[in-house]
Amino acid sequence: MGTRTFGGATILHFSLRLLASQLGFLVGPKGFGHYWKTHYADKTFEHLYRWNAFDTALLIPYFIVMIILAFYGIHRYQLVWLYFRNKKNAAKWTEPPMRFAEGQLPFVTIQLPIFNEQFVIERLIEAVCRLDYPRDRFEVQVLDDSTDETTGVARDIVERYAQGFVGMEPQPIVYLHRSNRHGYKAGALDKGLDVARGEFVAIFDADFVPPRQWVMQVIHHFAQPEIGMVQTRWTHLNRNYSFLTQVEAILLDGHFVLEHGGRSRAGVFFNFNGTAGMWRRETISTAGGWQHDTLTEDTDLSYRAQLVGWQFKYLQDVECPAELPIEMTAFKTQQARWAKGLIQTGKKILPRVLKSDAPWHTKLEAWYHLTANISYPLMIVLSVLLMPAMIIRSWQGYIQMLLIDFPLFIASTMSVSTFYMVSQKELYPKSWYKSIVYVPFVMALGGVGLTITNTKAVMEALFGVKSAFARTPKYSVKKKGEKSQAKVYRKRLGVIPWIEMAIGCYFAWTVYYAISTENFFTVPFLVLFVFGYWYTGLLSLLQGRFERSRDPDQEMHEKPYPVGI
């Protein structure tokens, strides 16, 4: 029988065997050393490759795109640096520099812009009517532009809360309905201001559930007369509903921790997010009011207000829960609207910013912020050029690929994983590591999977193509397995998911080619492209199919407005 002890001699023997196996892998006839020698140290074909016009025509745009994407990637690192460098400047709800005197709290108007939100409107109104604030200095406006059953549902709920019931005193709430959608959400907010009595205006979208103490946490920061807007952080009611909502939550956490946190702490321009924030009414009017020539009226007004001298605050420690889109088409609708709106706002606002007296670093940050979505069309160009460029670069020499292409890939892609992991560590210092498993999927979905829909949105913005404000459907679902009523607002699918599937197949072929030519360094990046395109394409095609198959007699509820991609 062999030894049954794990004494020093046995451990030494095991260690020597392990070391020998590792050395065998490195220097053996078929080990890594052989692979490196044959692929990167072999000089046999050195100097045989010659530049030609065709290769140059491919590589020039390839490197231009890679360098631009690398700059936007490096900017993510800069936001992380700004966030930590200026940590002492973080605003906290418990430490407002000034406070309103007791008994002299200002009048606040709560605006609830809704459009076909029949499944979530009661949850929203109940939460708002339970906000802790003196009722003699408080009013709620339900601004309804709905064209479906929501009108009746919302009107009945408002009447019920206005009259009061057991456990709820009569509330100062009114229902305002428009028969047209002129100006979309911006138009509804502007119309509500015509009759609003509040010196301050808080806005909540239909899928939000503001906590009871939200107004009191925010209002005292307006005791400083120069503060024009206060934004609070979104959290997620249905984060654990599905794999998709987990990835969406990480994407939004990165925005609300490092983008808002970094910009606000550094004192540069940042934006109101359209909801879960409060405005000084004077700020809205002096900045030119709500305008509807872009799809991100919130960002547009934010920049105009800061250009005329108003200061904004971001309270990262004040949370406001909201519902994440549970379907891929709804998520793509939301992201495409934001992508198009930011480019529209950039075209409109950036010339004013660049001509203003703002510091140069504020102008630079505004440029990065408002033009970031230009990376999506660039990703399309990269998708087309990646395979031929990889072949050409391999002929030119693998050392050049490692010294030039690889650092550019790292700058443009690895910054994504760093960015979102830092945000998770800030929010969840004890459990952030559990999110690591989602990092490849965050990169694949946020950086690749949305490329087609967001490119379409960006190009429409660049060429001035107008489109309606496409709402994001909400279904009031929180738990895994909970059945949604998605069929009511689901739109017929177009050709985009099939394009995504086709491009995914193209990249699957590039993975096969890279493996067959033993170009293993490029495989992880190519796999991200495959997964990103196939994941978004397949979910867009398949989501809801099983639900409809269980209920074949119920027809799709068609709507005369855009809700989806």
CSV table of N, CA and C in Angstrom, one decimal, residues 141-233:
chain,number,residue,atom,x,y,z
A,141,GLN,N,-50.3,65.8,-10.3
A,141,GLN,CA,-51.0,65.9,-11.7
A,141,GLN,C,-50.7,64.6,-12.4
A,142,VAL,N,-51.8,64.0,-12.8
A,142,VAL,CA,-51.7,62.8,-13.7
A,142,VAL,C,-51.9,63.3,-15.1
A,143,LEU,N,-50.8,63.3,-15.9
A,143,LEU,CA,-50.8,63.9,-17.2
A,143,LEU,C,-51.0,62.8,-18.2
A,144,ASP,N,-52.2,62.5,-18.7
A,144,ASP,CA,-52.5,61.3,-19.4
A,144,ASP,C,-52.7,61.6,-20.9
A,145,ASP,N,-51.8,61.0,-21.7
A,145,ASP,CA,-51.9,61.1,-23.2
A,145,ASP,C,-52.4,59.8,-23.8
A,146,SER,N,-53.0,59.0,-23.0
A,146,SER,CA,-53.3,57.6,-23.5
A,146,SER,C,-54.4,57.6,-24.6
A,147,THR,N,-54.3,56.5,-25.3
A,147,THR,CA,-55.2,56.2,-26.4
A,147,THR,C,-55.9,54.9,-26.2
A,148,ASP,N,-55.8,54.3,-25.1
A,148,ASP,CA,-56.4,53.0,-24.9
A,148,ASP,C,-57.2,53.0,-23.6
A,149,GLU,N,-57.3,51.8,-23.0
A,149,GLU,CA,-58.2,51.7,-21.8
A,149,GLU,C,-57.6,52.4,-20.6
A,150,THR,N,-56.3,52.8,-20.7
A,150,THR,CA,-55.7,53.5,-19.5
A,150,THR,C,-56.5,54.8,-19.1
A,151,THR,N,-57.1,55.4,-20.1
A,151,THR,CA,-57.8,56.7,-19.7
A,151,THR,C,-58.9,56.4,-18.7
A,152,GLY,N,-59.7,55.4,-18.9
A,152,GLY,CA,-60.7,55.1,-17.9
A,152,GLY,C,-60.2,54.6,-16.6
A,153,VAL,N,-59.1,53.7,-16.7
A,153,VAL,CA,-58.5,53.2,-15.5
A,153,VAL,C,-57.9,54.3,-14.7
A,154,ALA,N,-57.1,55.2,-15.3
A,154,ALA,CA,-56.5,56.3,-14.6
A,154,ALA,C,-57.5,57.3,-14.0
A,155,ARG,N,-58.5,57.6,-14.7
A,155,ARG,CA,-59.5,58.6,-14.3
A,155,ARG,C,-60.2,58.0,-13.0
A,156,ASP,N,-60.6,56.8,-13.0
A,156,ASP,CA,-61.2,56.2,-11.9
A,156,ASP,C,-60.3,56.1,-10.6
A,157,ILE,N,-59.0,55.8,-10.9
A,157,ILE,CA,-58.1,55.8,-9.7
A,157,ILE,C,-57.9,57.2,-9.1
A,158,VAL,N,-57.8,58.2,-10.0
A,158,VAL,CA,-57.6,59.5,-9.5
A,158,VAL,C,-58.8,60.0,-8.7
A,159,GLU,N,-60.0,59.7,-9.2
A,159,GLU,CA,-61.2,60.1,-8.5
A,159,GLU,C,-61.3,59.4,-7.1
A,160,ARG,N,-60.9,58.2,-7.1
A,160,ARG,CA,-60.9,57.4,-5.8
A,160,ARG,C,-59.9,58.0,-4.8
A,161,TYR,N,-58.7,58.4,-5.2
A,161,TYR,CA,-57.8,58.9,-4.3
A,161,TYR,C,-58.1,60.4,-3.9
A,162,ALA,N,-58.8,61.1,-4.8
A,162,ALA,CA,-59.2,62.5,-4.6
A,162,ALA,C,-60.3,62.5,-3.5
A,163,GLN,N,-61.2,61.5,-3.5
A,163,GLN,CA,-62.3,61.5,-2.6
A,163,GLN,C,-61.9,60.8,-1.2
A,164,GLY,N,-60.8,60.0,-1.3
A,164,GLY,CA,-60.4,59.3,-0.1
A,164,GLY,C,-61.1,58.0,0.1
A,165,PHE,N,-60.5,57.1,0.9
A,165,PHE,CA,-61.1,55.9,1.3
A,165,PHE,C,-60.5,55.4,2.6
A,166,VAL,N,-61.0,54.3,3.1
A,166,VAL,CA,-60.5,53.8,4.3
A,166,VAL,C,-59.0,53.6,4.3
A,167,GLY,N,-58.3,54.3,5.2
A,167,GLY,CA,-56.8,54.2,5.2
A,167,GLY,C,-56.1,55.3,4.4
A,168,MET,N,-56.9,56.1,3.7
A,168,MET,CA,-56.3,57.1,2.8
A,168,MET,C,-57.2,58.3,2.8
A,169,GLU,N,-56.7,59.4,3.4
A,169,GLU,CA,-57.4,60.7,3.3
A,169,GLU,C,-57.5,61.2,1.9
A,170,PRO,N,-58.5,62.1,1.6
A,170,PRO,CA,-58.6,62.7,0.3
A,170,PRO,C,-57.2,63.4,-0.1
A,171,GLN,N,-56.8,63.1,-1.3
A,171,GLN,CA,-55.5,63.6,-1.8
A,171,GLN,C,-55.7,64.8,-2.8
A,172,PRO,N,-54.7,65.7,-2.8
A,172,PRO,CA,-54.8,66.8,-3.8
A,172,PRO,C,-54.3,66.3,-5.2
A,173,ILE,N,-55.0,65.5,-5.8
A,173,ILE,CA,-54.6,64.9,-7.1
A,173,ILE,C,-55.7,65.3,-8.2
A,174,VAL,N,-55.2,65.6,-9.4
A,174,VAL,CA,-56.0,65.9,-10.5
A,174,VAL,C,-55.6,65.1,-11.7
A,175,TYR,N,-56.6,64.9,-12.6
A,175,TYR,CA,-56.4,64.1,-13.8
A,175,TYR,C,-56.5,65.1,-15.0
A,176,LEU,N,-55.5,65.1,-15.8
A,176,LEU,CA,-55.5,66.0,-17.0
A,176,LEU,C,-55.2,65.1,-18.3
A,177,HIS,N,-56.2,65.1,-19.2
A,177,HIS,CA,-56.0,64.3,-20.4
A,177,HIS,C,-56.0,65.2,-21.6
A,178,ARG,N,-55.0,64.9,-22.5
A,178,ARG,CA,-54.9,65.6,-23.8
A,178,ARG,C,-55.5,64.7,-24.9
A,179,SER,N,-56.2,65.3,-25.8
A,179,SER,CA,-56.7,64.5,-26.9
A,179,SER,C,-55.7,64.3,-28.1
A,180,ASN,N,-54.6,65.0,-28.0
A,180,ASN,CA,-53.5,64.8,-29.0
A,180,ASN,C,-52.2,64.7,-28.2
A,181,ARG,N,-51.2,64.2,-28.9
A,181,ARG,CA,-49.9,64.0,-28.3
A,181,ARG,C,-48.8,65.0,-28.8
A,182,HIS,N,-49.3,66.2,-29.0
A,182,HIS,CA,-48.4,67.2,-29.5
A,182,HIS,C,-47.2,67.4,-28.5
A,183,GLY,N,-46.0,67.2,-29.0
A,183,GLY,CA,-44.8,67.3,-28.2
A,183,GLY,C,-44.5,66.1,-27.3
A,184,TYR,N,-45.4,65.1,-27.4
A,184,TYR,CA,-45.2,63.9,-26.6
A,184,TYR,C,-45.0,64.2,-25.1
A,185,LYS,N,-44.1,63.5,-24.5
A,185,LYS,CA,-43.9,63.7,-23.0
A,185,LYS,C,-43.6,65.2,-22.7
A,186,ALA,N,-42.7,65.8,-23.5
A,186,ALA,CA,-42.4,67.2,-23.2
A,186,ALA,C,-43.6,68.1,-23.3
A,187,GLY,N,-44.5,67.8,-24.3
A,187,GLY,CA,-45.7,68.6,-24.4
A,187,GLY,C,-46.6,68.4,-23.2
A,188,ALA,N,-46.7,67.2,-22.7
A,188,ALA,CA,-47.6,66.9,-21.6
A,188,ALA,C,-47.1,67.6,-20.3
A,189,LEU,N,-45.7,67.6,-20.1
A,189,LEU,CA,-45.2,68.3,-19.0
A,189,LEU,C,-45.4,69.8,-19.1
A,190,ASP,N,-45.2,70.3,-20.2
A,190,ASP,CA,-45.4,71.8,-20.4
A,190,ASP,C,-46.8,72.2,-20.2
A,191,LYS,N,-47.8,71.3,-20.7
A,191,LYS,CA,-49.2,71.6,-20.5
A,191,LYS,C,-49.5,71.6,-19.0
A,192,GLY,N,-48.9,70.7,-18.3
A,192,GLY,CA,-49.2,70.6,-16.8
A,192,GLY,C,-48.7,71.8,-16.1
A,193,LEU,N,-47.6,72.4,-16.5
A,193,LEU,CA,-47.0,73.6,-15.9
A,193,LEU,C,-48.0,74.8,-16.0
A,194,ASP,N,-48.8,74.8,-17.0
A,194,ASP,CA,-49.8,75.9,-17.2
A,194,ASP,C,-50.7,76.1,-16.0
A,195,VAL,N,-51.0,74.9,-15.3
A,195,VAL,CA,-51.9,75.0,-14.2
A,195,VAL,C,-51.3,74.5,-12.9
A,196,ALA,N,-50.0,74.2,-12.9
A,196,ALA,CA,-49.3,73.8,-11.7
A,196,ALA,C,-49.1,74.9,-10.7
A,197,ARG,N,-49.2,74.7,-9.4
A,197,ARG,CA,-49.1,75.7,-8.4
A,197,ARG,C,-47.7,75.6,-7.7
A,198,GLY,N,-46.9,74.6,-8.0
A,198,GLY,CA,-45.7,74.3,-7.3
A,198,GLY,C,-44.6,75.2,-7.7
A,199,GLU,N,-43.8,75.6,-6.7
A,199,GLU,CA,-42.5,76.3,-6.9
A,199,GLU,C,-41.5,75.3,-7.4
A,200,PHE,N,-41.7,74.1,-7.0
A,200,PHE,CA,-40.8,73.0,-7.4
A,200,PHE,C,-41.6,71.9,-8.0
A,201,VAL,N,-41.0,71.1,-9.0
A,201,VAL,CA,-41.8,70.2,-9.8
A,201,VAL,C,-41.0,68.9,-9.8
A,202,ALA,N,-41.6,67.8,-9.2
A,202,ALA,CA,-41.0,66.5,-9.3
A,202,ALA,C,-41.7,65.7,-10.4
A,203,ILE,N,-40.9,64.8,-11.1
A,203,ILE,CA,-41.5,64.0,-12.2
A,203,ILE,C,-41.2,62.6,-12.0
A,204,PHE,N,-42.2,61.7,-12.2
A,204,PHE,CA,-42.0,60.3,-12.1
A,204,PHE,C,-42.7,59.6,-13.3
A,205,ASP,N,-42.0,58.8,-14.0
A,205,ASP,CA,-42.6,58.0,-15.0
A,205,ASP,C,-43.5,56.9,-14.4
A,206,ALA,N,-44.3,56.3,-15.3
A,206,ALA,CA,-45.3,55.3,-14.8
A,206,ALA,C,-44.7,54.1,-14.1
A,207,ASP,N,-43.5,53.7,-14.5
A,207,ASP,CA,-43.0,52.5,-13.9
A,207,ASP,C,-42.2,52.7,-12.6
A,208,PHE,N,-42.3,53.9,-12.0
A,208,PHE,CA,-41.5,54.2,-10.8
A,208,PHE,C,-42.4,54.1,-9.6
A,209,VAL,N,-41.7,53.8,-8.5
A,209,VAL,CA,-42.4,53.7,-7.2
A,209,VAL,C,-41.6,54.5,-6.2
A,210,PRO,N,-41.8,55.8,-6.1
A,210,PRO,CA,-41.0,56.6,-5.2
A,210,PRO,C,-41.2,56.2,-3.7
A,211,PRO,N,-40.2,56.1,-2.9
A,211,PRO,CA,-40.3,55.8,-1.5
A,211,PRO,C,-41.0,56.9,-0.7
A,212,ARG,N,-41.6,56.6,0.4
A,212,ARG,CA,-42.4,57.6,1.2
A,212,ARG,C,-41.6,58.9,1.5
A,213,GLN,N,-40.3,58.7,1.8
A,213,GLN,CA,-39.5,59.9,2.3
A,213,GLN,C,-38.8,60.6,1.1
A,214,TRP,N,-39.1,60.3,-0.1
A,214,TRP,CA,-38.3,60.8,-1.3
A,214,TRP,C,-38.3,62.4,-1.3
A,215,VAL,N,-39.5,63.0,-1.2
A,215,VAL,CA,-39.6,64.4,-1.3
A,215,VAL,C,-38.8,65.1,-0.2
A,216,MET,N,-38.9,64.6,1.0
A,216,MET,CA,-38.2,65.3,2.1
A,216,MET,C,-36.7,65.1,2.0
A,217,GLN,N,-36.2,64.0,1.3
A,217,GLN,CA,-34.8,63.8,1.1
A,217,GLN,C,-34.2,64.8,0.1
A,218,VAL,N,-35.1,65.2,-0.8
A,218,VAL,CA,-34.6,66.1,-1.9
A,218,VAL,C,-34.8,67.6,-1.7
A,219,ILE,N,-35.9,67.9,-1.1
A,219,ILE,CA,-36.4,69.3,-1.1
A,219,ILE,C,-35.4,70.3,-0.5
A,220,HIS,N,-34.7,69.9,0.6
A,220,HIS,CA,-33.8,70.8,1.3
A,220,HIS,C,-32.6,71.2,0.5
A,221,HIS,N,-32.3,70.5,-0.5
A,221,HIS,CA,-31.1,70.8,-1.3
A,221,HIS,C,-31.4,72.0,-2.2
A,222,PHE,N,-32.7,72.4,-2.3
A,222,PHE,CA,-33.1,73.6,-3.1
A,222,PHE,C,-33.1,74.8,-2.2
A,223,ALA,N,-32.7,74.7,-0.9
A,223,ALA,CA,-32.6,75.9,-0.1
A,223,ALA,C,-31.4,76.7,-0.6
A,224,GLN,N,-30.5,76.1,-1.3
A,224,GLN,CA,-29.5,76.9,-2.0
A,224,GLN,C,-30.1,77.5,-3.3
A,225,PRO,N,-30.1,78.8,-3.4
A,225,PRO,CA,-30.9,79.4,-4.5
A,225,PRO,C,-30.3,79.1,-5.9
A,226,GLU,N,-29.1,78.7,-6.0
A,226,GLU,CA,-28.5,78.4,-7.3
A,226,GLU,C,-28.8,77.0,-7.8
A,227,ILE,N,-29.3,76.1,-7.0
A,227,ILE,CA,-29.6,74.8,-7.4
A,227,ILE,C,-30.9,74.7,-8.2
A,228,GLY,N,-30.8,74.2,-9.5
A,228,GLY,CA,-31.9,74.2,-10.4
A,228,GLY,C,-32.6,72.9,-10.5
A,229,MET,N,-31.8,71.8,-10.3
A,229,MET,CA,-32.4,70.4,-10.4
A,229,MET,C,-31.6,69.5,-9.5
A,230,VAL,N,-32.3,68.5,-9.0
A,230,VAL,CA,-31.7,67.4,-8.2
A,230,VAL,C,-32.2,66.1,-8.8
A,231,GLN,N,-31.2,65.3,-9.1
A,231,GLN,CA,-31.5,63.9,-9.7
A,231,GLN,C,-31.2,62.9,-8.6
A,232,THR,N,-32.0,61.8,-8.5
A,232,THR,CA,-31.8,60.7,-7.6
A,232,THR,C,-31.5,59.4,-8.4
A,233,ARG,N,-31.0,58.4,-7.8
A,233,ARG,CA,-30.6,57.2,-8.4
A,233,ARG,C,-31.7,56.2,-8.6
